[in-house]
mmCIF file of C-alpha atoms in Angstrom:
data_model
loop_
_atom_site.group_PDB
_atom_site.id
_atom_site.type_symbol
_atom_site.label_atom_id
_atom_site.label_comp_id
_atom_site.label_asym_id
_atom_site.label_seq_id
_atom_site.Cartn_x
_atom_site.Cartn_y
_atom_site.Cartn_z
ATOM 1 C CA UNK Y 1 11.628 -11.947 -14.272
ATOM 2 C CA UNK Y 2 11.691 -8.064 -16.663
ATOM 3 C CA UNK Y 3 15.492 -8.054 -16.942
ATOM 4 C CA UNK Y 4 17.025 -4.704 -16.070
ATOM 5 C CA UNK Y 5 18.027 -2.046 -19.063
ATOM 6 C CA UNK Y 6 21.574 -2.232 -19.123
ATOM 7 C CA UNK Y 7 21.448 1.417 -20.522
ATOM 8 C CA UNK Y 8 19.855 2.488 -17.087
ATOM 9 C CA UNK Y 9 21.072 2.761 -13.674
ATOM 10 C CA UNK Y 10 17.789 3.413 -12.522
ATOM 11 C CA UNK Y 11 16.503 0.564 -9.425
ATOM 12 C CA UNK Y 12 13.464 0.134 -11.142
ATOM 13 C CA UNK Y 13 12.659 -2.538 -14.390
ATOM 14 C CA UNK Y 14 11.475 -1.695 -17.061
ATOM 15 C CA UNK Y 15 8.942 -4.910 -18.232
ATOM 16 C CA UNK Y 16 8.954 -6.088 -22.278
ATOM 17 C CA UNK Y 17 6.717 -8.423 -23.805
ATOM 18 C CA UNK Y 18 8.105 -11.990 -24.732
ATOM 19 C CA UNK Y 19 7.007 -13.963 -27.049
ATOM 20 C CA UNK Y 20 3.172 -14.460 -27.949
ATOM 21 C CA UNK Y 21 3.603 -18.085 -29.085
ATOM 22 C CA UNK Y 22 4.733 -19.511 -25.754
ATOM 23 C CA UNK Y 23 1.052 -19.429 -24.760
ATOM 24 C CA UNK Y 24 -1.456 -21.532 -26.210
ATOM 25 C CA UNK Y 25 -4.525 -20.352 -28.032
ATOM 26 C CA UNK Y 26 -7.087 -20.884 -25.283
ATOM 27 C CA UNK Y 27 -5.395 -18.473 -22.938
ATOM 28 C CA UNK Y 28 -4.667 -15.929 -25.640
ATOM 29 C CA UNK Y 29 -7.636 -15.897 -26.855
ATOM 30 C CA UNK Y 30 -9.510 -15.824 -23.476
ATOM 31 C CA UNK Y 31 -7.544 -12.648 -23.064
ATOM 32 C CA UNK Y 32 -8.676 -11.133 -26.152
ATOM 33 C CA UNK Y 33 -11.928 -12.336 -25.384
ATOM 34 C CA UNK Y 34 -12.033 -10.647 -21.600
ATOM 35 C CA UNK Y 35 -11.298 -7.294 -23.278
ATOM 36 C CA UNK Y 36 -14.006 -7.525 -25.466
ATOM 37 C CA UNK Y 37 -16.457 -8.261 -23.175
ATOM 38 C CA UNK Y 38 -15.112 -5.113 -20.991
ATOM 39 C CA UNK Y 39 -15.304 -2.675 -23.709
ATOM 40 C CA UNK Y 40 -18.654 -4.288 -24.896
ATOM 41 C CA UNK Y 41 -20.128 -3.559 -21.137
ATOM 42 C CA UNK Y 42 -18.759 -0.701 -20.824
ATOM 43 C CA UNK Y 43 -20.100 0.688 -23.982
ATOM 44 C CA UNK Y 44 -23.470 -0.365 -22.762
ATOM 45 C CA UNK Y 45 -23.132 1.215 -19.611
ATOM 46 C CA UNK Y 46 -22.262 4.273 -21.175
ATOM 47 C CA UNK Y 47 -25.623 3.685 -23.377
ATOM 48 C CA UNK Y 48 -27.543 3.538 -20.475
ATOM 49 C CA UNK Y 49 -26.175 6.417 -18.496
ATOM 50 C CA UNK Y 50 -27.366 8.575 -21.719
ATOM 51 C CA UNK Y 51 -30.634 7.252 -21.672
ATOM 52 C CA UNK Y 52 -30.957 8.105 -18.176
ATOM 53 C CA UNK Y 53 -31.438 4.650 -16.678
ATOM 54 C CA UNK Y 54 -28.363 4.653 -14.608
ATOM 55 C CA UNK Y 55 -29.454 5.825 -11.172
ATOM 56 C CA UNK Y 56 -25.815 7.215 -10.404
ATOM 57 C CA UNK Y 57 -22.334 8.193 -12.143
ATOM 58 C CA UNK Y 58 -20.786 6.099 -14.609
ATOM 59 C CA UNK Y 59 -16.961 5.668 -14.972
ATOM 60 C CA UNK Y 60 -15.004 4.225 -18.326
ATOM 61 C CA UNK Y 61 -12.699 1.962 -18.839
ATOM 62 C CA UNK Y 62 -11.830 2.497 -22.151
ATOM 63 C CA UNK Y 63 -8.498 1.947 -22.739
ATOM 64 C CA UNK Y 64 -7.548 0.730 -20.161
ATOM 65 C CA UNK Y 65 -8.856 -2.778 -21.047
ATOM 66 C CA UNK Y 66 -5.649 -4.447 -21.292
ATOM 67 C CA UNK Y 67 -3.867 -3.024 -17.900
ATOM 68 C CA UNK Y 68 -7.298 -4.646 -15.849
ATOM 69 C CA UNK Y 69 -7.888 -8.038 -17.970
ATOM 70 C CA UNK Y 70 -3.749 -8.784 -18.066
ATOM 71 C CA UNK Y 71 -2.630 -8.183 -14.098
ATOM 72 C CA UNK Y 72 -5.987 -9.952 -12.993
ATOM 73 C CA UNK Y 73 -5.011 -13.222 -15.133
ATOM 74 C CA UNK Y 74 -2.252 -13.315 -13.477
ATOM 75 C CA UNK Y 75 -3.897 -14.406 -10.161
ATOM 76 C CA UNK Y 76 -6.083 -17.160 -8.755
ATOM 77 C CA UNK Y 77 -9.447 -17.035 -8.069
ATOM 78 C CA UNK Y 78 -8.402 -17.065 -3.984
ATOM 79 C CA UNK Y 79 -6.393 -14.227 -4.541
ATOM 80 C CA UNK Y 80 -8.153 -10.553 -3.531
ATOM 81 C CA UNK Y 81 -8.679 -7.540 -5.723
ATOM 82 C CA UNK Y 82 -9.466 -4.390 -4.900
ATOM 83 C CA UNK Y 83 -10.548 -2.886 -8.539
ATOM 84 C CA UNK Y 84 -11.321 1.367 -8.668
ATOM 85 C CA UNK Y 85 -13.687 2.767 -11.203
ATOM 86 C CA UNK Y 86 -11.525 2.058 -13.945
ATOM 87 C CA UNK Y 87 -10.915 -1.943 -13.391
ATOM 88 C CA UNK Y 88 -14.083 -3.020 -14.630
ATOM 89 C CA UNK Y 89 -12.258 -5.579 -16.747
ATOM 90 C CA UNK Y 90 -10.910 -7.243 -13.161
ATOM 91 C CA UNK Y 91 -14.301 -7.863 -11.886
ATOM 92 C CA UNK Y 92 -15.608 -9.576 -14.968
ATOM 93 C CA UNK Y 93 -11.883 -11.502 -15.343
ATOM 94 C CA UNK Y 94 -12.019 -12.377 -11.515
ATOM 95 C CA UNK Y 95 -15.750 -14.205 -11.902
ATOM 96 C CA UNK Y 96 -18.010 -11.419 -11.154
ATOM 97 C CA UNK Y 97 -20.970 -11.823 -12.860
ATOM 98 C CA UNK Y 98 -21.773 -9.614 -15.895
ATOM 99 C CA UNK Y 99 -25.646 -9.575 -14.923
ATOM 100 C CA UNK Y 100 -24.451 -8.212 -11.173
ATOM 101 C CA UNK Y 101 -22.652 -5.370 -12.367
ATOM 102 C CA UNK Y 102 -25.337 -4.246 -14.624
ATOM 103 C CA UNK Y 103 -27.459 -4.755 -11.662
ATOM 104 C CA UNK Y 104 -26.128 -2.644 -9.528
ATOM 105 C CA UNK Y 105 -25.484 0.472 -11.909
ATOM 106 C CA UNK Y 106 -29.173 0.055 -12.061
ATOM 107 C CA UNK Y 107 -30.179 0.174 -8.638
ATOM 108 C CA UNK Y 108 -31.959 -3.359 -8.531
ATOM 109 C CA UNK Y 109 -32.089 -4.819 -5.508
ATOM 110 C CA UNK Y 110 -30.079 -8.078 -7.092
ATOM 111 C CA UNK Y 111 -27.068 -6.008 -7.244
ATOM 112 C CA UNK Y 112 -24.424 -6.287 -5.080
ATOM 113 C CA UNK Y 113 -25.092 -3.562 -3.141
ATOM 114 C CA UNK Y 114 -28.911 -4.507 -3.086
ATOM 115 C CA UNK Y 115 -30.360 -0.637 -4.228
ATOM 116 C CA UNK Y 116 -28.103 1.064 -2.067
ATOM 117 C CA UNK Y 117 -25.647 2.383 -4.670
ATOM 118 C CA UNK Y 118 -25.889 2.395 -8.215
ATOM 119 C CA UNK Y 119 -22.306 3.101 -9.146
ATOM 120 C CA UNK Y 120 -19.358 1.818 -9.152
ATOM 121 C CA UNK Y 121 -18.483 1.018 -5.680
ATOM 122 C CA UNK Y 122 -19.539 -2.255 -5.400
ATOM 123 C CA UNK Y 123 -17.269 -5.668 -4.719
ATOM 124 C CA UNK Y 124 -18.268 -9.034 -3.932
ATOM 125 C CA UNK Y 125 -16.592 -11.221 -1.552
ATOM 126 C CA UNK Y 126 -18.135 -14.350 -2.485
ATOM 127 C CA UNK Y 127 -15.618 -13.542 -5.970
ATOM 128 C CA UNK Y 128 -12.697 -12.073 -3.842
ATOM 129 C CA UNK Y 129 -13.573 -8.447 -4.710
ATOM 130 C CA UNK Y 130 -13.168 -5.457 -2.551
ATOM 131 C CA UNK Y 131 -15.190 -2.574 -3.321
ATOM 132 C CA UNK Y 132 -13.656 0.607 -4.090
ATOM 133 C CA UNK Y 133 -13.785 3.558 -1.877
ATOM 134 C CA UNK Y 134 -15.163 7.120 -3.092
ATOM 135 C CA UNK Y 135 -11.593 8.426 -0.502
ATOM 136 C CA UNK Y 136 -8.526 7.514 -3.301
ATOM 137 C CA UNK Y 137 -5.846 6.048 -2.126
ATOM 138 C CA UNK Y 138 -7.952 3.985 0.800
ATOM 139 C CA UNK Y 139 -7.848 0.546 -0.333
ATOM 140 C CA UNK Y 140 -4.469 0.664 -0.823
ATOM 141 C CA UNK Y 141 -4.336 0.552 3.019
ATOM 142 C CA UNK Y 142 -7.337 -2.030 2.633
ATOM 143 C CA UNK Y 143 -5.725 -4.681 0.686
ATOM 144 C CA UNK Y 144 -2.370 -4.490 2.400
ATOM 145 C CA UNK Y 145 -4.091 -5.520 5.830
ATOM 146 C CA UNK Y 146 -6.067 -8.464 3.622
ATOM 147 C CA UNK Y 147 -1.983 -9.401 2.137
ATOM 148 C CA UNK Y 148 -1.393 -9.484 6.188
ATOM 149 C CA UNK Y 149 -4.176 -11.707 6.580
ATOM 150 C CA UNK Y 150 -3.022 -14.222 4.587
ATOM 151 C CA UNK Y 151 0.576 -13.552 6.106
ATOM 152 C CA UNK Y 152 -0.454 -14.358 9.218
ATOM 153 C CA UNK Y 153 -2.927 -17.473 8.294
ATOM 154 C CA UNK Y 154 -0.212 -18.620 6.188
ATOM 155 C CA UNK Y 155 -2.166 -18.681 3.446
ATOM 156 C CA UNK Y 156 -0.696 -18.674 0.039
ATOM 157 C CA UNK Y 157 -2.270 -16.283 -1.239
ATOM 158 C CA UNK Y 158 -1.857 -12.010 -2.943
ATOM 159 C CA UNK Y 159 -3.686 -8.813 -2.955
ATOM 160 C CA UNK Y 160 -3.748 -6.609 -5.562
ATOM 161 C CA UNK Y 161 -5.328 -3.138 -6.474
ATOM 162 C CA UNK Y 162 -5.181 -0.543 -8.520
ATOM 163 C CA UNK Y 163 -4.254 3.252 -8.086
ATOM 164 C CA UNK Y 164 -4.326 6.134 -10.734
ATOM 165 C CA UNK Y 165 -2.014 8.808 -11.025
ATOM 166 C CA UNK Y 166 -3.841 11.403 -9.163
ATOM 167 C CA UNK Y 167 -4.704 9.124 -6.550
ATOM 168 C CA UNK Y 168 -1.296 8.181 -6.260
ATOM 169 C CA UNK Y 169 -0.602 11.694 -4.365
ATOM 170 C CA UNK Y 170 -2.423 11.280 -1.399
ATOM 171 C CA UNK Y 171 -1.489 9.651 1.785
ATOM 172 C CA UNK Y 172 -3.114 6.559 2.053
ATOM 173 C CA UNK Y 173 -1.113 5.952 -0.930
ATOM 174 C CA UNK Y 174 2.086 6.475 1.304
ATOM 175 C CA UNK Y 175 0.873 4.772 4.492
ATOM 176 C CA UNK Y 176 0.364 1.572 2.877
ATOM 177 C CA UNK Y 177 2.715 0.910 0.539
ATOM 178 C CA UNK Y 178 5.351 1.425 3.319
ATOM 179 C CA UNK Y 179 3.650 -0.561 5.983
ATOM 180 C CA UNK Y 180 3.469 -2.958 3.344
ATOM 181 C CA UNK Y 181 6.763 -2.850 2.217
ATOM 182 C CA UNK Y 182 7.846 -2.978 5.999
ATOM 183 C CA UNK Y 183 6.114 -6.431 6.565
ATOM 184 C CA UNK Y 184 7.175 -7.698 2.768
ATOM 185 C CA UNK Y 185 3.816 -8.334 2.205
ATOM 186 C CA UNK Y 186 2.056 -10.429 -0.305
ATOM 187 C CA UNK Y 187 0.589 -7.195 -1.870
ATOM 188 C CA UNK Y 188 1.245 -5.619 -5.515
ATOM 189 C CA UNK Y 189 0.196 -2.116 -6.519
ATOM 190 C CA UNK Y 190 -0.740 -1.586 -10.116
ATOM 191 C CA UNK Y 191 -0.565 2.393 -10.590
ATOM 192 C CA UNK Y 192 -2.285 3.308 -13.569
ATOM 193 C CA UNK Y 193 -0.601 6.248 -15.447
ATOM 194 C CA UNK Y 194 -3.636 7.307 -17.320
ATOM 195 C CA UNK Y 195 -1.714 10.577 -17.823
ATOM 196 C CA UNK Y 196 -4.779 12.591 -16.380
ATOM 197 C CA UNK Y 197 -6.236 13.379 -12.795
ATOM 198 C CA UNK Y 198 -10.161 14.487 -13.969
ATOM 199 C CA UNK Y 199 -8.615 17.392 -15.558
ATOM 200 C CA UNK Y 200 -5.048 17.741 -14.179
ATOM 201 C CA UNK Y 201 -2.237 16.636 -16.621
ATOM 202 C CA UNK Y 202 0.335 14.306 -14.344
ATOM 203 C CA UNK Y 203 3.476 17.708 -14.563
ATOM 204 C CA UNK Y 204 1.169 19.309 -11.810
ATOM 205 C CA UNK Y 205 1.096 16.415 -9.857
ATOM 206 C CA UNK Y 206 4.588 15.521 -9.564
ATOM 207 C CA UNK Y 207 7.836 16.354 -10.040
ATOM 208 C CA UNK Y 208 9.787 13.325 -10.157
ATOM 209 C CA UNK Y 209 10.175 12.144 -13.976
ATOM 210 C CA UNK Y 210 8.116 9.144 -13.428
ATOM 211 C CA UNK Y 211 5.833 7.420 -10.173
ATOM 212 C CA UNK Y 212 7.754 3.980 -10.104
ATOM 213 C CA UNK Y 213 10.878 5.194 -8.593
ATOM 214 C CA UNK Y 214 9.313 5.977 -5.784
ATOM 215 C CA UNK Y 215 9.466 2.232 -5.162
ATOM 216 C CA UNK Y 216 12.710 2.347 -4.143
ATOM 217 C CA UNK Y 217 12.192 5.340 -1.533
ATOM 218 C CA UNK Y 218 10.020 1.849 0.209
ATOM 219 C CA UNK Y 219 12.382 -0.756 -0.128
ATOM 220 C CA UNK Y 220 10.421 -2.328 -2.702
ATOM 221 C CA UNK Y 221 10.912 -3.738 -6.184
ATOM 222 C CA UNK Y 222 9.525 -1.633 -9.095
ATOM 223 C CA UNK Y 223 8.343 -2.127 -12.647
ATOM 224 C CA UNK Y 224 7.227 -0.147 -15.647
ATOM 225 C CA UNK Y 225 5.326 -1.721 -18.336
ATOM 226 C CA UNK Y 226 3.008 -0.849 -21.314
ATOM 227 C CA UNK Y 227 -0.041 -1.278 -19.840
ATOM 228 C CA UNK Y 228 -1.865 -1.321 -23.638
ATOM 229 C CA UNK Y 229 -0.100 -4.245 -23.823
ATOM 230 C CA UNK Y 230 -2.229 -7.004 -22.280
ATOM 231 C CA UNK Y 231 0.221 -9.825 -22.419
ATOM 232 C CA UNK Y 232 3.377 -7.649 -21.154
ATOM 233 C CA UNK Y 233 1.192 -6.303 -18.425
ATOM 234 C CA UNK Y 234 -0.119 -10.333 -17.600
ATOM 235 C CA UNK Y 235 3.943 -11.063 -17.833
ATOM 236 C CA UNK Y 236 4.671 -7.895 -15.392
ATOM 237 C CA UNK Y 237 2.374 -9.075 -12.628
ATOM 238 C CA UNK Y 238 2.401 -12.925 -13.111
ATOM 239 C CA UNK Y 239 6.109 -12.128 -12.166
ATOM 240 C CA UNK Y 240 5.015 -9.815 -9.192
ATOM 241 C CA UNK Y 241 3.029 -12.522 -7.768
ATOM 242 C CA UNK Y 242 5.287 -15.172 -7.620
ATOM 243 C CA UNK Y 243 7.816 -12.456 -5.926
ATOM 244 C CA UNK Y 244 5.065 -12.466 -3.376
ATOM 245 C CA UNK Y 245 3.751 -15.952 -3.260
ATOM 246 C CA UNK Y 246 7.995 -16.849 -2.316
ATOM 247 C CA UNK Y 247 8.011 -14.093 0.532
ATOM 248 C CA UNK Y 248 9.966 -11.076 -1.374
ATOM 249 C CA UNK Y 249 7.351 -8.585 -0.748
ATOM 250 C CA UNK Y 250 4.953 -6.183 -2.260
ATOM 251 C CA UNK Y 251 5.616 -4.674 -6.005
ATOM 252 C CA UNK Y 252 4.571 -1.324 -7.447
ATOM 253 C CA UNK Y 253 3.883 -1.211 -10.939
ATOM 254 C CA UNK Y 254 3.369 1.602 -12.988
ATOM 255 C CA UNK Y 255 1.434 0.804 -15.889
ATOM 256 C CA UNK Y 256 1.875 3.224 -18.845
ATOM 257 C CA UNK Y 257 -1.789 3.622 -20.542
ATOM 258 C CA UNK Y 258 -3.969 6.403 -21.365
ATOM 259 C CA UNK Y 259 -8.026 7.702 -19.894
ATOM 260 C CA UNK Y 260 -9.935 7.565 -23.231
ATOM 261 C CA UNK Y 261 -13.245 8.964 -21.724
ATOM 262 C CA UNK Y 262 -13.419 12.070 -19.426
ATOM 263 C CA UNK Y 263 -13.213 11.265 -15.587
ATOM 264 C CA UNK Y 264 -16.886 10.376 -15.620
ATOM 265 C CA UNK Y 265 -19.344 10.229 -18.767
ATOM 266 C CA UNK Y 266 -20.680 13.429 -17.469
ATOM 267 C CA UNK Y 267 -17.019 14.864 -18.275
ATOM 268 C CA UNK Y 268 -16.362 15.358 -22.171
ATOM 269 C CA UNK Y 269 -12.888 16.054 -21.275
ATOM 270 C CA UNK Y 270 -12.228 19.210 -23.247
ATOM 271 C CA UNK Y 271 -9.400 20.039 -21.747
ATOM 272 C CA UNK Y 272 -7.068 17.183 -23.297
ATOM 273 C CA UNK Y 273 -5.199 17.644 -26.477
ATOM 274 C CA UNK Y 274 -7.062 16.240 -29.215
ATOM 275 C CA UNK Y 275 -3.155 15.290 -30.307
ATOM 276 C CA UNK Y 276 -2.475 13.188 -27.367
ATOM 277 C CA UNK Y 277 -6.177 11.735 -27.771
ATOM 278 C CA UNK Y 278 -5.419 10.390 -31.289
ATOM 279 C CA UNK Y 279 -2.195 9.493 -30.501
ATOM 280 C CA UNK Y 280 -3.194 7.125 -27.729
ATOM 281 C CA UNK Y 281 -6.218 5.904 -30.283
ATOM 282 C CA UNK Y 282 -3.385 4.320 -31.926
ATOM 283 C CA UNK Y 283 -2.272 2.072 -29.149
ATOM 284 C CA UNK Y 284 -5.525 0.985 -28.538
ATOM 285 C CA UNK Y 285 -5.375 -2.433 -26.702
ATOM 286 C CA UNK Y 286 -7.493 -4.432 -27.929
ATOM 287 C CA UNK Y 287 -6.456 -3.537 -31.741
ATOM 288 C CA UNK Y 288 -2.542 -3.712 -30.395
ATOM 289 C CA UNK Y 289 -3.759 -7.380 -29.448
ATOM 290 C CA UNK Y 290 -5.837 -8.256 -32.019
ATOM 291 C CA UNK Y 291 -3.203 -7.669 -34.654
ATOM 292 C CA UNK Y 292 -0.633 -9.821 -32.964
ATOM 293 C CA UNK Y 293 -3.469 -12.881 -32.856
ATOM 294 C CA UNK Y 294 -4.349 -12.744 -36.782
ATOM 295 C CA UNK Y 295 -0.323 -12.597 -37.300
ATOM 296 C CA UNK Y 296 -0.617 -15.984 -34.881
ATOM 297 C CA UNK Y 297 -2.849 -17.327 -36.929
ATOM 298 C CA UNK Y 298 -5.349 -17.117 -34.059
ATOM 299 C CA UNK Y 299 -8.443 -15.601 -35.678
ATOM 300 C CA UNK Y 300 -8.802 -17.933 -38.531
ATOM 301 C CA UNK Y 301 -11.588 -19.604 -38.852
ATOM 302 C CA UNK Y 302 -15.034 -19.337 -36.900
ATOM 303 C CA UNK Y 303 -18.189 -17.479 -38.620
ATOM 304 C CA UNK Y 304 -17.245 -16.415 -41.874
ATOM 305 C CA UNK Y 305 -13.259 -17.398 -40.930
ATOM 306 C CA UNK Y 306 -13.168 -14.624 -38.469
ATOM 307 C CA UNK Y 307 -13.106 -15.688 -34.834
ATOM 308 C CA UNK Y 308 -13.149 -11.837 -34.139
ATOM 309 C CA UNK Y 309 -16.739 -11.412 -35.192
ATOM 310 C CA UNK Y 310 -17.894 -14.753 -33.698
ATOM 311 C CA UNK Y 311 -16.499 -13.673 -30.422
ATOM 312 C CA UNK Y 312 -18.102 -10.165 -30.847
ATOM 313 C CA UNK Y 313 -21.630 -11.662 -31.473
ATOM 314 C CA UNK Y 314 -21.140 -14.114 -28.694
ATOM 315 C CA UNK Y 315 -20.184 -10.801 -26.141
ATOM 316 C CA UNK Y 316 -22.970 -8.993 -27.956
ATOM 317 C CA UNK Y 317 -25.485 -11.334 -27.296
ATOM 318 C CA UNK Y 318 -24.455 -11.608 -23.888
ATOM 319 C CA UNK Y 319 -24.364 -7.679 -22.828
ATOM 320 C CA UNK Y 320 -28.331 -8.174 -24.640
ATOM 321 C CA UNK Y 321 -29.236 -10.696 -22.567
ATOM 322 C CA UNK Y 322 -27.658 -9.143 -19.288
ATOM 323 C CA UNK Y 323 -28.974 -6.026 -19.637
ATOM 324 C CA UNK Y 324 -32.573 -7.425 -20.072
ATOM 325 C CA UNK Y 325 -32.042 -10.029 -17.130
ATOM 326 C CA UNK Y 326 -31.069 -6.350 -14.910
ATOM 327 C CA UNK Y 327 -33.482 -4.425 -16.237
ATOM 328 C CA UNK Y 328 -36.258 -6.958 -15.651
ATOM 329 C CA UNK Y 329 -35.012 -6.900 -11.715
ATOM 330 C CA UNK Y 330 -36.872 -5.094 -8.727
ATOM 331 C CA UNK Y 331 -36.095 -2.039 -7.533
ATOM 332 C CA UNK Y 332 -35.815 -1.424 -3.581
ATOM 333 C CA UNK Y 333 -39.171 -1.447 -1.948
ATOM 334 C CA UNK Y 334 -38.486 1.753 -0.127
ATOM 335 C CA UNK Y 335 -39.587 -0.277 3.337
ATOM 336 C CA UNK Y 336 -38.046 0.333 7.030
ATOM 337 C CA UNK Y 337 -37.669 -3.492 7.370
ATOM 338 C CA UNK Y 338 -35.852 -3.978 3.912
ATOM 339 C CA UNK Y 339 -34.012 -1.210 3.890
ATOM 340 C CA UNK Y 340 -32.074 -1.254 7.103
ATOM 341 C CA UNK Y 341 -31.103 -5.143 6.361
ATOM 342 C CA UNK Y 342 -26.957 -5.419 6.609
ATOM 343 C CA UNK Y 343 -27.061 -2.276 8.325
ATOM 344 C CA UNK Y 344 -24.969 -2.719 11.621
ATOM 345 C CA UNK Y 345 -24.452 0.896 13.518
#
């Protein structure tokens, strides 16, 4: 469990990284390897949005790899996400097919969502994943009632989603962290300080010094933690799990990372510093992480001795063969009969 700053008297922890070596190299590496794949896909994505094959908007993750891929390895595969635009890396971590997601940005009637939406909002609950809603703030609510599912099956299981700064202000937000925090429910809420709400900067959206303490105004434990740091962010939720796995309740965690895209690709964000741009650049996660697996030792070897290219041609060749697999899919028919399938009211 984070141990509290003995500097501080704030309720809140404040979570540090421990050790890299008391993992072994499969897990590490399948971390490494999970944020690859995101930024890889994501790049694509972005690729295809340009070329104007998307048939809606398209949302990056890009930086933001390590806060998805770390708290989703921290849960089983029963366990429910609720991922927003942002969390691509939590689909693919939690089993979601990479061919699916592509898929579904396209419109092909294999996605998810079978034609009917070709962004992000898509889940799957074959793979335990809850589709975001366009109204921020709403699955909050969502996933707290699935955490009372399981409370009331006695099922031992968690919910988690995500929540970004901005959407972090509205009252869904409110509603069900305290309804979960009433019920200690099995239910952790990662909020992802990204520093930027589309284009407002996070000192017009609040006026506390920080969004974690307001888990204390809920009764509810609350951690900070680096979320460009994919192991102390894995470490930070692993530990809110088993809080709720044992019956303590729910756990908001605010995860310090940084939007390195505009709110959509549409967006070319302007409006940020280019200062606080290339500062973030600099705690890129997936370079943070890949410099402390060569200093492990870990990326020795493999084509040419570098397991960092062999994974990249590996991820490479399977965003190519993805994308063709989507691409080669049917698109909706257009049909009555076909179209109003799944529809209930």
């Amino acid at each position: 469990m984070p141990a509290r700053s003995k500097k501080s008297s704030d309720p809140w922890r404040r979570s540090t990284q421990k050790d890299v070596g008391q993992f072994d190299a499969e897990f590490l590496l399948g971390l490494y390897r999970d944020m690859l794949r995101t930024r890889a896909l994501d790049t694509r994505l972005e690729a295809l949005y340009k070329q104007g094959k998307l048939v809606a908007g398209c949302y990056s993750s890009r930086g933001q790899e390590g806060c998805s891929v770390g708290s989703t390895a921290a849960l089983r595969d029963d366990d429910v996400i609720g991922p927003m635009i942002r969390n691509l890396g939590s689909m693919l971590r939690h089993g979601l097919p990479m061919t699916s997601v592509l898929s579904n940005y396209l419109g092909r009637v294999t996605g998810p969502t079978k034609g009917r939406d070709g962004s992000s909002h898509f889940g799957s609950l074959e793979h335990n994943v809850i589709g975001p809603v366009s109204m921020l703030g709403s699955l909050i609510p969502v996933c707290a009632g699935a955490a009372l599912s399981f409370q009331l099956r006695g099922e031992d299981r968690v919910a988690l989603t995500w929540i970004g700064d901005g959407g972090s202000n509205v009252g869904d937000f409110h509603e069900g962290l305290n309804f979960a925090g009433v019920l200690k429910l099995p239910f952790v809420l990662i909020l992802e300080n990204n520093k930027w709400a589309y284009s407002t900067p996070i000192e017009y959206q609040t006026a506390a010094k920080n969004f974690v303490c307001r888990a204390e105004g809920y009764g509810i434990r609350g951690d900070q933690v680096d979320g460009n740091d994919v192991l102390a962010m894995f470490q930070c939720t692993r530990d809110a799990v088993e809080r709720a796995r044992a019956g303590e309740g729910p756990t908001l965690i605010e995860a310090d990372t940084m939007r390195m895209r505009g709110h959509a690709i549409h967006d070319d964000a302007k409006y940020v510093p280019q200062e606080q741009v290339k500062s973030w650049g600099k705690r890129d996660p997936i370079q943070k992480f890949e410099a402390q697996l060569e200093k492990e030792g870990l990326l020795d070897g493999g084509t040419d001795g570098d397991v960092s290219k062999s994974i990249a041609a590996e991820i490479k060749a399977e965003v190519d063969r993805c994308t063709e697999e989507a691409m080669a899919m049917p698109l909706p028919t257009g049909d009555a009969e076909t179209e109003l399938g799944d529809v209930y009211a």
